[in-house]
Tab-separated table of C-alpha atoms and ligand atoms in Angstrom:
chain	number	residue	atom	x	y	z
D	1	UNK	CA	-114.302	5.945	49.380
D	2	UNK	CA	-111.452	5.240	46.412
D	3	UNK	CA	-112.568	7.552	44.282
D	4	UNK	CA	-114.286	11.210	43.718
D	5	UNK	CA	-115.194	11.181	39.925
D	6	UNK	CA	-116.145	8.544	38.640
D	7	UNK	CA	-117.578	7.844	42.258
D	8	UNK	CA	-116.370	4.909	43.846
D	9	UNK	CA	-116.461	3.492	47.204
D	10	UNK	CA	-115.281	-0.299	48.731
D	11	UNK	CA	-117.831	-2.344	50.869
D	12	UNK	CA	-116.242	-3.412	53.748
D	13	UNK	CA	-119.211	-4.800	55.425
D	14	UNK	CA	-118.766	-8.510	53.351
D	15	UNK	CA	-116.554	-11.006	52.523
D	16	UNK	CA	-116.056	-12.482	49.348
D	17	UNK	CA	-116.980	-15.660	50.697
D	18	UNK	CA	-120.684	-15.357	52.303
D	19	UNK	CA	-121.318	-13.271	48.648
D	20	UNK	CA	-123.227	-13.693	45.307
D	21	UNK	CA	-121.347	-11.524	42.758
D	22	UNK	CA	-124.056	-11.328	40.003
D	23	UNK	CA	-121.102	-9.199	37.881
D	24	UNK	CA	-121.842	-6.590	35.170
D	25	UNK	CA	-121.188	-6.734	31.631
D	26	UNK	CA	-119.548	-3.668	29.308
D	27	UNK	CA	-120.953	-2.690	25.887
D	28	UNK	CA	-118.393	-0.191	23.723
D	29	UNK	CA	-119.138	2.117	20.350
D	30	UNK	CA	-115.888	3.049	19.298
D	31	UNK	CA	-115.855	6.371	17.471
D	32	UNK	CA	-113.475	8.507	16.458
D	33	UNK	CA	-113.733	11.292	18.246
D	34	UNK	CA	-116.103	9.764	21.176
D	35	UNK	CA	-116.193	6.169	22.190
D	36	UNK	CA	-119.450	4.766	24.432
D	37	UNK	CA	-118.716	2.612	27.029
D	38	UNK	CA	-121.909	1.247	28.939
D	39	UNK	CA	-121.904	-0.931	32.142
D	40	UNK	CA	-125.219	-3.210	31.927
D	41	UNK	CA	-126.226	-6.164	33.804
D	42	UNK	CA	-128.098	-8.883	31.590
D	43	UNK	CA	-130.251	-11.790	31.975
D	44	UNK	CA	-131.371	-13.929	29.441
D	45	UNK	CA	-131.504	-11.292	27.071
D	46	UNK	CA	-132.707	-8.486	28.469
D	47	UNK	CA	-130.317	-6.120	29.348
D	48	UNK	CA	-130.723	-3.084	32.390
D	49	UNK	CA	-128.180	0.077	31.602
D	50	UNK	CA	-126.098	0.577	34.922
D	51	UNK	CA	-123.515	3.426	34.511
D	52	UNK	CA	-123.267	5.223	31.392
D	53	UNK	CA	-119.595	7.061	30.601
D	54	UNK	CA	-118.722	9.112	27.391
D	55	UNK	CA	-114.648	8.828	26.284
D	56	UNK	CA	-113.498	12.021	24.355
D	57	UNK	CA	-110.543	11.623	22.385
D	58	UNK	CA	-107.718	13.905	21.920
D	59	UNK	CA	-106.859	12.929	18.224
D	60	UNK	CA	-107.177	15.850	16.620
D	61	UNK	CA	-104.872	17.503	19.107
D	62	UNK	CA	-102.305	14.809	18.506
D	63	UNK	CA	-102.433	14.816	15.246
D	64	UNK	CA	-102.482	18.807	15.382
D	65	UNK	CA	-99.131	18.697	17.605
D	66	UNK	CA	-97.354	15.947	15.334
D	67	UNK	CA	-97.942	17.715	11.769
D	68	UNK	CA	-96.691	20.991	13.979
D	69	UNK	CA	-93.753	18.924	14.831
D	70	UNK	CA	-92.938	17.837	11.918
D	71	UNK	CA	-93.020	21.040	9.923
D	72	UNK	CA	-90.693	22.397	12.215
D	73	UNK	CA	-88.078	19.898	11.551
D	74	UNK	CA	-88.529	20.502	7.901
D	75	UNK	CA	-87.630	23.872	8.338
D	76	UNK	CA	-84.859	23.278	10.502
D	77	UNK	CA	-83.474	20.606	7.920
D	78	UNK	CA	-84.306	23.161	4.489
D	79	UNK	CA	-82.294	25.905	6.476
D	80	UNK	CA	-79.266	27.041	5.336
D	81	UNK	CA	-76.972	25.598	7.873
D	82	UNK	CA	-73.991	22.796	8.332
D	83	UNK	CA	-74.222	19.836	5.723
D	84	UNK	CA	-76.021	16.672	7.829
D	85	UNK	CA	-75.512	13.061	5.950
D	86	UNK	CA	-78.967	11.897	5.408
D	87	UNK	CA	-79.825	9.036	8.121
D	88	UNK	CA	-79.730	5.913	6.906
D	89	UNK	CA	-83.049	4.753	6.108
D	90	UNK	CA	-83.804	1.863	8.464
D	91	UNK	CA	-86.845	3.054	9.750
D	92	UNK	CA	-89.583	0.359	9.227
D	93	UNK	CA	-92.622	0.186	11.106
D	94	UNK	CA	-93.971	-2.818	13.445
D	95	UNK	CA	-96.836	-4.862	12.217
D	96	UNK	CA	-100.115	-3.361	13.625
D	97	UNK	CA	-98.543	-0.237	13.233
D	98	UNK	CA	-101.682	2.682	13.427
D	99	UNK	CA	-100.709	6.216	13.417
D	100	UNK	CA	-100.953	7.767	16.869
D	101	UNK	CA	-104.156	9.437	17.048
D	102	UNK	CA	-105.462	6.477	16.255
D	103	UNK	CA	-103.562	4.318	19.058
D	104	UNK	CA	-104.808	6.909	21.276
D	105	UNK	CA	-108.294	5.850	20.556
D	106	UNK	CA	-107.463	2.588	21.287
D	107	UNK	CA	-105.199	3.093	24.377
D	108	UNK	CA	-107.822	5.096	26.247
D	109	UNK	CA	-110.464	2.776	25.487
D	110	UNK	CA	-108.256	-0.063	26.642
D	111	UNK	CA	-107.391	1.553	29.974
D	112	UNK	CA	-110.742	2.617	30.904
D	113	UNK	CA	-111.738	-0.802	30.296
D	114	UNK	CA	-109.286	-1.892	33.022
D	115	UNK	CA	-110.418	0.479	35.584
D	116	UNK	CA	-114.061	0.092	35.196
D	117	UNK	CA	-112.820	-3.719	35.701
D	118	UNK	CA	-110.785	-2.813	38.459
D	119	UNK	CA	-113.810	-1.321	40.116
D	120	UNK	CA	-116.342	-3.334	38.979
D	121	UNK	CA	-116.919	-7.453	38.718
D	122	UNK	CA	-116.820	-7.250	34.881
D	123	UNK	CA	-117.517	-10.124	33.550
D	124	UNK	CA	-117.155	-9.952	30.035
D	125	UNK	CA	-117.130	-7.089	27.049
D	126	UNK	CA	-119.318	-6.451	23.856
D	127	UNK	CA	-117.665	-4.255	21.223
D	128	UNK	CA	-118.546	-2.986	17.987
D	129	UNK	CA	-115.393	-4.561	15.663
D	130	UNK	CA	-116.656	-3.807	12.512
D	131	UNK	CA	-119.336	-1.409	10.993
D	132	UNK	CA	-121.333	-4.228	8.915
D	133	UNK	CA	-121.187	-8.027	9.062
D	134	UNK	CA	-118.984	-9.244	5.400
D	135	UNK	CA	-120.522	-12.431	6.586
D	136	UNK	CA	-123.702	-11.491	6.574
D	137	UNK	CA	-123.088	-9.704	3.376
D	138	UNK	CA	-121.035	-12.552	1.685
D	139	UNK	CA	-123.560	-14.361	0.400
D	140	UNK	CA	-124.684	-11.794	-1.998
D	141	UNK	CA	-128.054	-12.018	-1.861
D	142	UNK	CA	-130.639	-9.301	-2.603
D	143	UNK	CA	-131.846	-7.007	-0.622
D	144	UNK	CA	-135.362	-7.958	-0.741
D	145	UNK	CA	-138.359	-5.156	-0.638
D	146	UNK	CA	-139.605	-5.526	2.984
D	147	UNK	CA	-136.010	-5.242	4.369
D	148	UNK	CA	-135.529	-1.763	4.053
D	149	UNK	CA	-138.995	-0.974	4.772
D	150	UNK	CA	-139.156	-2.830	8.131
D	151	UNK	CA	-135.529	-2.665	8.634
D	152	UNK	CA	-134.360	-6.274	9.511
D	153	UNK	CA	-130.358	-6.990	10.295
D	154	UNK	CA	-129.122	-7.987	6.849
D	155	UNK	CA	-131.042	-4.493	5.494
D	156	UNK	CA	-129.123	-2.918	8.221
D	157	UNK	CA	-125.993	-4.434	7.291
D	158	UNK	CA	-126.672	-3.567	4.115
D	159	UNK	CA	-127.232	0.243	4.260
D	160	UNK	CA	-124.055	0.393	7.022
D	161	UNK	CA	-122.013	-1.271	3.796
D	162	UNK	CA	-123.273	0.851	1.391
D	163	UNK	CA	-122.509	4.186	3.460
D	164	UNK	CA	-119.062	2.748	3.533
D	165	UNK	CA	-118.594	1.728	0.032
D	166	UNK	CA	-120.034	5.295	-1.032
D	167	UNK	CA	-117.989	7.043	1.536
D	168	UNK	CA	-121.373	8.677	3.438
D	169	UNK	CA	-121.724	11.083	0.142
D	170	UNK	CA	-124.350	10.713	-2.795
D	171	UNK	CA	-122.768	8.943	-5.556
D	172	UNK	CA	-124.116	11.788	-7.911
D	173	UNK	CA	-123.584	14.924	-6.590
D	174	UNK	CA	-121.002	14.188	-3.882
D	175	UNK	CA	-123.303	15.660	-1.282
D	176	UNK	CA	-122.529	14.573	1.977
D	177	UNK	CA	-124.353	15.648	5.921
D	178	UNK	CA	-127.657	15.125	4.248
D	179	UNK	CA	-130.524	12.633	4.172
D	180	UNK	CA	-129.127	9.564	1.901
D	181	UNK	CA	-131.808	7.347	-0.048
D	182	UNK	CA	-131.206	3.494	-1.012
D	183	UNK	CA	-130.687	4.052	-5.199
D	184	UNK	CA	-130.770	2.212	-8.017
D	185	UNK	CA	-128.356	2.516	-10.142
D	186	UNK	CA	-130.485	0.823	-12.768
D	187	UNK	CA	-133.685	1.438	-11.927
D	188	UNK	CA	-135.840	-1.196	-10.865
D	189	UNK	CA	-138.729	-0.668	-13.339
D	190	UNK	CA	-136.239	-0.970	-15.972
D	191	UNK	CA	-135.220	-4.538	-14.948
D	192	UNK	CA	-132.507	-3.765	-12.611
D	193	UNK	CA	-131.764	-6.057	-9.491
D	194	UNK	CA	-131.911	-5.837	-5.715
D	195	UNK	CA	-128.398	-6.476	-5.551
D	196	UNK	CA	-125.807	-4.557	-3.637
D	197	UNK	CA	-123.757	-4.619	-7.010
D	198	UNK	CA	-126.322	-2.530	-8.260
D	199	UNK	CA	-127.239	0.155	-5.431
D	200	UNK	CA	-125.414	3.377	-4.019
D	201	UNK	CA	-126.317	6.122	-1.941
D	202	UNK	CA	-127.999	9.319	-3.341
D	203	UNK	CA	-129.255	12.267	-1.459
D	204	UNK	CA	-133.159	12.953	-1.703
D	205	UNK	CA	-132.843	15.725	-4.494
D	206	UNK	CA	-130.452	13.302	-7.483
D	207	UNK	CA	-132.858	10.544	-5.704
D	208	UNK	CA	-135.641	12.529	-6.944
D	209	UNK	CA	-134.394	13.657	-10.317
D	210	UNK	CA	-133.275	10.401	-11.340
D	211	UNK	CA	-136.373	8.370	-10.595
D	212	UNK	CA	-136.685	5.733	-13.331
D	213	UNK	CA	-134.362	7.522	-15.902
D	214	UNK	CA	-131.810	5.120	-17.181
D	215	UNK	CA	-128.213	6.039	-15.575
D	216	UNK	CA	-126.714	6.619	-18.805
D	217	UNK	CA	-129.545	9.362	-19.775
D	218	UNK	CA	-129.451	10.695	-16.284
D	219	UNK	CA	-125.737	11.467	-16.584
D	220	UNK	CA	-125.197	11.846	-20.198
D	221	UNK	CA	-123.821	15.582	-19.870
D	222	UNK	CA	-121.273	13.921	-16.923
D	223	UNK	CA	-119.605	11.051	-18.584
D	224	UNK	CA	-116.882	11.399	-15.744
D	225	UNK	CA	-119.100	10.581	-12.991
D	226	UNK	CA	-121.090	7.780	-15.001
D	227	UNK	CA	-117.722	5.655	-15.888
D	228	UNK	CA	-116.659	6.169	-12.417
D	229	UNK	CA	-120.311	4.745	-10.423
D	230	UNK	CA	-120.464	2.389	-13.192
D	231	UNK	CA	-116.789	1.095	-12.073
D	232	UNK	CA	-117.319	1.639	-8.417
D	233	UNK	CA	-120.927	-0.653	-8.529
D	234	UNK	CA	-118.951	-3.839	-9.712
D	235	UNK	CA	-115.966	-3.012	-7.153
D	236	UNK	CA	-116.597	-5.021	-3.925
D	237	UNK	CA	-115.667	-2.857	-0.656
D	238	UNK	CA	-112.078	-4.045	-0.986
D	239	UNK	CA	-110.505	-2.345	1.794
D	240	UNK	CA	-113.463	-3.198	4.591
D	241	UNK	CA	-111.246	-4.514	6.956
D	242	UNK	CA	-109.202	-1.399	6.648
D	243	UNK	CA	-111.608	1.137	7.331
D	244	UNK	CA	-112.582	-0.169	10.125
D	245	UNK	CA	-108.681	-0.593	11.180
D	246	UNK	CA	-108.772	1.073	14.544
D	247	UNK	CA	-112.089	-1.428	15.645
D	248	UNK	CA	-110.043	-4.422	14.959
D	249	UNK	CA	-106.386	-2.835	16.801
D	250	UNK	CA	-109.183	-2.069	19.570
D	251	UNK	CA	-110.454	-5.848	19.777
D	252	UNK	CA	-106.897	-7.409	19.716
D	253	UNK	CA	-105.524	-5.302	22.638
D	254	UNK	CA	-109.236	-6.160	24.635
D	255	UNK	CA	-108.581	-9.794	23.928
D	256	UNK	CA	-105.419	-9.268	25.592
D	257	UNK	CA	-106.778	-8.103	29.025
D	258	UNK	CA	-108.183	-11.793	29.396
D	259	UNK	CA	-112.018	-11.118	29.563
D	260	UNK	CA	-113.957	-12.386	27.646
D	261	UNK	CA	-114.680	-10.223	24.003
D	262	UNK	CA	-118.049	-10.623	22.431
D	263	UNK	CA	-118.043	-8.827	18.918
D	264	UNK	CA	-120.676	-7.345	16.810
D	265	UNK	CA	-121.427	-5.468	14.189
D	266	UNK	CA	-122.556	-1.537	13.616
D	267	UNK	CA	-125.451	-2.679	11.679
D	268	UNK	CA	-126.610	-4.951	14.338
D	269	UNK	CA	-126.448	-1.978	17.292
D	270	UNK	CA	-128.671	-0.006	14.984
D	271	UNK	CA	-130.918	-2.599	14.421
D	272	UNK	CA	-131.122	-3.196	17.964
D	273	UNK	CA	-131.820	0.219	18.783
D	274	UNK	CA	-134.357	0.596	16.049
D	275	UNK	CA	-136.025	-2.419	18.244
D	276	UNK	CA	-136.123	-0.668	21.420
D	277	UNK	CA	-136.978	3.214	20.392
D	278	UNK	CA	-133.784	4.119	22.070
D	279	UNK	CA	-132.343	7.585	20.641
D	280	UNK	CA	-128.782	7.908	19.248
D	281	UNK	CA	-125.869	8.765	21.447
D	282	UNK	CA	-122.686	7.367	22.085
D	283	UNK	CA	-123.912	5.440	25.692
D	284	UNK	CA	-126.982	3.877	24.155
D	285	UNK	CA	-125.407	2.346	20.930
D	286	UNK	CA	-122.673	1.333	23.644
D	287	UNK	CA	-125.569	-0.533	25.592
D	288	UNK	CA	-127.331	-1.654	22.519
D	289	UNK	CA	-124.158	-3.913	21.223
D	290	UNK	CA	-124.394	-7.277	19.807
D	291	UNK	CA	-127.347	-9.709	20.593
D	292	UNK	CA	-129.972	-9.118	22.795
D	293	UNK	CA	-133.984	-9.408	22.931
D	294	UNK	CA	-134.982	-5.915	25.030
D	295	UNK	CA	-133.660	-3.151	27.121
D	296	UNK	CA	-135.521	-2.586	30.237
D	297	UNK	CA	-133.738	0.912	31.283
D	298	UNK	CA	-130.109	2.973	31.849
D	299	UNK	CA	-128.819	5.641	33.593
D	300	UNK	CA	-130.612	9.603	33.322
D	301	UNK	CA	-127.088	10.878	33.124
D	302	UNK	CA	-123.738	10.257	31.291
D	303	UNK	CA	-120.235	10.752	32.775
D	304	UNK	CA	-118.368	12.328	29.916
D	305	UNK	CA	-114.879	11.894	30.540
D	306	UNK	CA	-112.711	14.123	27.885
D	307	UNK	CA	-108.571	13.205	27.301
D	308	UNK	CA	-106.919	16.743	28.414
D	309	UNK	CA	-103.267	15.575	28.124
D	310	UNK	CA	-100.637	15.992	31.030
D	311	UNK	CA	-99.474	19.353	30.013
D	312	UNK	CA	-96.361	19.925	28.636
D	313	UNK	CA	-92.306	19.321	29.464
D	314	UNK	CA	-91.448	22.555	27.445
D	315	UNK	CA	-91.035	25.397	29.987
D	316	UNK	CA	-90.831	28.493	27.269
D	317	UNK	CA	-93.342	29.244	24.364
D	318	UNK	CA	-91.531	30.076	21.309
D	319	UNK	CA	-92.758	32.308	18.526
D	320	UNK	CA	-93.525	31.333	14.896
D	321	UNK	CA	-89.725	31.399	14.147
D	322	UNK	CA	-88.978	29.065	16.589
D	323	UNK	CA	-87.283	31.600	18.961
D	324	UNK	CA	-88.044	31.561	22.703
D	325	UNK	CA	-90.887	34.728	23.419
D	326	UNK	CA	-91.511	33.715	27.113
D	327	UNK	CA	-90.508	31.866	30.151
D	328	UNK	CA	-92.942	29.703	31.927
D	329	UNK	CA	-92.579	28.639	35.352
D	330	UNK	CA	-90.278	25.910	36.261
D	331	UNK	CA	-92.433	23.766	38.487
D	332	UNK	CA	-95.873	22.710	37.656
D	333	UNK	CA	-97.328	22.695	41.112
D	334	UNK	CA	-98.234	25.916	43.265
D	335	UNK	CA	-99.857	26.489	46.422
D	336	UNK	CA	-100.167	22.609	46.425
D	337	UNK	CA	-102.110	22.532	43.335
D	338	UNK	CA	-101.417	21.371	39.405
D	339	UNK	CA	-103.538	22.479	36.386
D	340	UNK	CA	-106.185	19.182	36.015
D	341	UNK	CA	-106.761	18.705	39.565
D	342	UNK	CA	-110.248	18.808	40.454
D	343	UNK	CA	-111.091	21.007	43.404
D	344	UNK	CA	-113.808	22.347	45.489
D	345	UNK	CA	-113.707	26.414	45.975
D	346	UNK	CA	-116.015	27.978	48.380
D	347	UNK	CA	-115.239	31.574	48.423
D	348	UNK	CA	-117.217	33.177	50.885
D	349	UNK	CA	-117.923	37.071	50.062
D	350	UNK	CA	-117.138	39.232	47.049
D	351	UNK	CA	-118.191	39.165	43.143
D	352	UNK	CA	-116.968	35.146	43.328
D	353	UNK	CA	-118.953	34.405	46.008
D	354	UNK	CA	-120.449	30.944	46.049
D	355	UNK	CA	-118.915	27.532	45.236
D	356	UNK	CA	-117.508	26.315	42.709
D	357	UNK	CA	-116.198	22.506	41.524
D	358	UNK	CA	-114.001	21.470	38.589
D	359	UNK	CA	-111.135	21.081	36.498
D	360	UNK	CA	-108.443	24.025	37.774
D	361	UNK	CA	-105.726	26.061	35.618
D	362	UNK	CA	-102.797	27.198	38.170
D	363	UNK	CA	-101.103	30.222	38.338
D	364	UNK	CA	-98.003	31.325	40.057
D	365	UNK	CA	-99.595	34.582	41.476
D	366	UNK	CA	-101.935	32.283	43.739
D	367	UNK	CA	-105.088	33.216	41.709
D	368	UNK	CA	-106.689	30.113	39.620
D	369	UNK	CA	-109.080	29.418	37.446
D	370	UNK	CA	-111.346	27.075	37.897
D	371	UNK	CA	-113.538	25.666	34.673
D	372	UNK	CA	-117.129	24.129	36.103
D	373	UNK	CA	-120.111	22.228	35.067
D	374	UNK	CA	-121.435	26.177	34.124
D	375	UNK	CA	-118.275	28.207	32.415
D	376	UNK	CA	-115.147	28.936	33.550
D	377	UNK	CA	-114.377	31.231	36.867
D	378	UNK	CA	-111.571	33.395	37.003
D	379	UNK	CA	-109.428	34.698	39.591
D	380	UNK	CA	-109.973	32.271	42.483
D	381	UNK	CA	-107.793	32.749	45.468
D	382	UNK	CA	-105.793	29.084	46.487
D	383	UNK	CA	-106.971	29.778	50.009
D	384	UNK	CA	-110.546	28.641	48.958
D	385	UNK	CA	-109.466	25.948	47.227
D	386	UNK	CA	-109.914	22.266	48.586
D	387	UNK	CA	-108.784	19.325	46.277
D	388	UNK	CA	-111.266	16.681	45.913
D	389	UNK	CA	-108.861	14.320	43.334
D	390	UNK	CA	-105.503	14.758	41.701
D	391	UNK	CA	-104.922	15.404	37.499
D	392	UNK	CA	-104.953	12.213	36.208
D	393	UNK	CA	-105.401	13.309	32.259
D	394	UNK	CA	-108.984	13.536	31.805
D	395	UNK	CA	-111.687	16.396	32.673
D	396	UNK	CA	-114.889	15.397	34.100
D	397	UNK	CA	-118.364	16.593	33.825
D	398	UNK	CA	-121.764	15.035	32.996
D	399	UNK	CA	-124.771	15.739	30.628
D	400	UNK	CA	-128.432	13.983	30.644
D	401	UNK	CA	-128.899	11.325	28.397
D	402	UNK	CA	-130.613	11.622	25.165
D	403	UNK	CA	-134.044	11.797	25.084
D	404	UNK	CA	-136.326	8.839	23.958
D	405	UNK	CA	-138.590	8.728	21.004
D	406	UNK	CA	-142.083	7.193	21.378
D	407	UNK	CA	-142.233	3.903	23.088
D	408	UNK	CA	-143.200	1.707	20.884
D	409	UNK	CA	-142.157	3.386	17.410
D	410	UNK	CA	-143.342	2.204	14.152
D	411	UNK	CA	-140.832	0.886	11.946
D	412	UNK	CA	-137.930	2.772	11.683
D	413	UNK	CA	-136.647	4.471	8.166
D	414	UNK	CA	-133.259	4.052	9.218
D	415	UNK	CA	-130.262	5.913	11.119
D	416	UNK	CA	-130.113	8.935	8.370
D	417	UNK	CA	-130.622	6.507	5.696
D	418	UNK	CA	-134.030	5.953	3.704
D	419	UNK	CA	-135.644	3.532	1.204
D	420	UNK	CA	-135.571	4.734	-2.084
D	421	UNK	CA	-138.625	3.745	-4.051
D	422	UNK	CA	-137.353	3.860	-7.853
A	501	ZN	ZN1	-127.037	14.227	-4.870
């Protein structure tokens, strides 16, 4: 056995030379707050699910912890104390350069790539780089009627473009976490075209209301929000290699392990899934990535492994002012244990009786906590506690897979995006 969680054990009853390695392939759907990263074995096309692991980023905290940071040096620089000469301002940052929640992202990803390839005969890696295919989209032609009915790629690319351009909120009211209709901007029956230049996104209710009303009626008591769809139509998505920034910083450093990097597209991954009747979650649009023909199965249950951090160097909490309000202990391990590791406790009589596996908190009395697959248990004594793997960052538990829809499904409406019919 190497390894407790993710499970992992060596075969020691073959060599490499009287084997077949048949090798897996990984699919990943970067997010920003969970990336999917499915191991899959494929053959000619068809693709069988293998292991199934959910990443959960720490940005936020970062991001939390840095804006703390630095409002605490602005105080400390607006206080009334000893003139400092300002710092000469040579402070330029490297090309690449994405702001540290965001390298996070791309970091973990990275390294989890390299131990599932440590562990496993990966043979090469399918990643989502960018939400929609510009190439697809260059050509500017227009969406034609059965494509957002039926759903083929280039409607797919389309709507994942659109969501983009419209920043995932109806262009009229700003709603946004609802149902978003395909809209034209000049209605159809009034002449208007198919082309992207001339849709947006609308929820169901301005959808509705605006029907076959010319935009300039529709809007004539919000001359604001007419000038600005009107300039926002004609605008091409500009900036669509920066919003999907962190998907390209996450393909350069994979290309950069050596294996081999197979790209596609968001649009294609729902398309894809649309194909199969697979329901959305992070491992599935991980194993649906790029091009394939069918999915034959995957894994009942997902490994979600969440970024916890290291803990901290600072050995005193301070209060608001910045002045120390308590000690903590100087060394992070007692009894033989850290906060992180994972451990076993079998406590054999009293209110805790039973046992209990996860992710433990330390304390210096002897007493733990211990947070499990079921809530957290207090008040553990270290004498029942067995380690089963040391802190190494991330907490571990697991949670079923999402549940499919029918089948065989008719076509699909889209991934929270419908044909409007104006
Ligand atoms: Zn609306």
């Amino acid at each position: 056995m190497v390894r407790h969680t993710p499970f992992v054990i060596r075969l020691k009853d073959r060599t490499v030379a009287g084997s077949t390695m048949q090798g897996v392939e990984l699919g990943i759907d970067p997010g920003s707050k969970h990336t999917g990263i499915a191991a899959f074995s494929e053959r000619g096309g068809s693709r069988i699910g293998l292991y199934a692991l959910q990443l959960d980023h720490r940005g936020g905290q970062i991001r939390d912890k840095l804006a703390s940071r630095a409002a605490l040096r602005r105080g400390r620089r607006s206080r009334n104390l000893r003139y400092r000469a300002p710092r000469f301002n040579n402070r330029t940052r490297p090309q690449g350069w994405i702001a540290p929640s965001l390298r996070h992202r791309v970091d973990g990803t990275v390294s989890w790539v390299s131990r599932l390839s440590r562990w496993a005969p990966v043979t090469a890696v399918h990643v989502e780089r960018v939400a929609f295919d510009t190439h697809l989209l260059s050509a500017g032609r227009p969406l034609e009627g059965v494509e957002y009915r039926y759903g083929t790629l280039h409607g797919y690319e389309v709507r994942e473009y659109l969501l983009a351009k419209w920043g995932r909120a109806c262009a009229y009211c700003g709603a946004s976490g609802v149902p978003l209709n395909l809209d034209h901007i000049h209605p159809r029956s009034r002449g208007g075209s198919n082309r992207i230049s001339n849709l947006c996104v609308a929820c169901v209710g301005c959808n509705q209301a605006k029907n076959a009303t010319p935009i300039e009626e529709f809007l004539t008591d919000r001359p604001v929000v007419l000038v600005k769809i009107l300039q926002q139509s004609k605008a091409p998505l500009r900036d669509a290699a920066a919003v999907n920034a962190t998907r390209w910083a996450l393909w350069r450093a994979l290309t950069a392990t050596g294996l081999p990097v197979a790209t596609a597209s968001g649009g294609r991954t729902k398309w894809n899934r649309s194909r199969t009747g697979a329901a959305k979650s992070h491992t599935l649009d991980a194993l649906h990535v790029g091009a394939l023909d069918h999915v034959t199965g995957w894994p009942s249950m997902v490994l979600v492994i969440a970024a916890t951090g290291r803990g901290t160097y600072a050995r005193t909490r301070a209060d608001r002012y910045g002045f120390p309000r308590l000690a903590l202990p100087r060394t992070k391990q007692h009894h033989g244990f850290q906060t992180g590791d994972l451990v076993r406790a079998v406590v054999p009589t009293g209110k805790k009786a039973g046992v209990h596996t996860g992710r433990v908190a330390v304390r210096s009395t002897g007493n733990f906590n211990i947070r499990t697959r079921h809530g957290s248990v207090r008040g553990i004594s270290h004498r029942h506690v067995r380690l089963l793997q040391r802190a190494d960052g991330y907490g571990y538990t697991t949670h079923p897979e999402a549940r499919n829809r029918a089948a065989f499904p008719p076509p699909p409406e889209g991934g929270g995006i419908h044909a409007g019919g104006n």
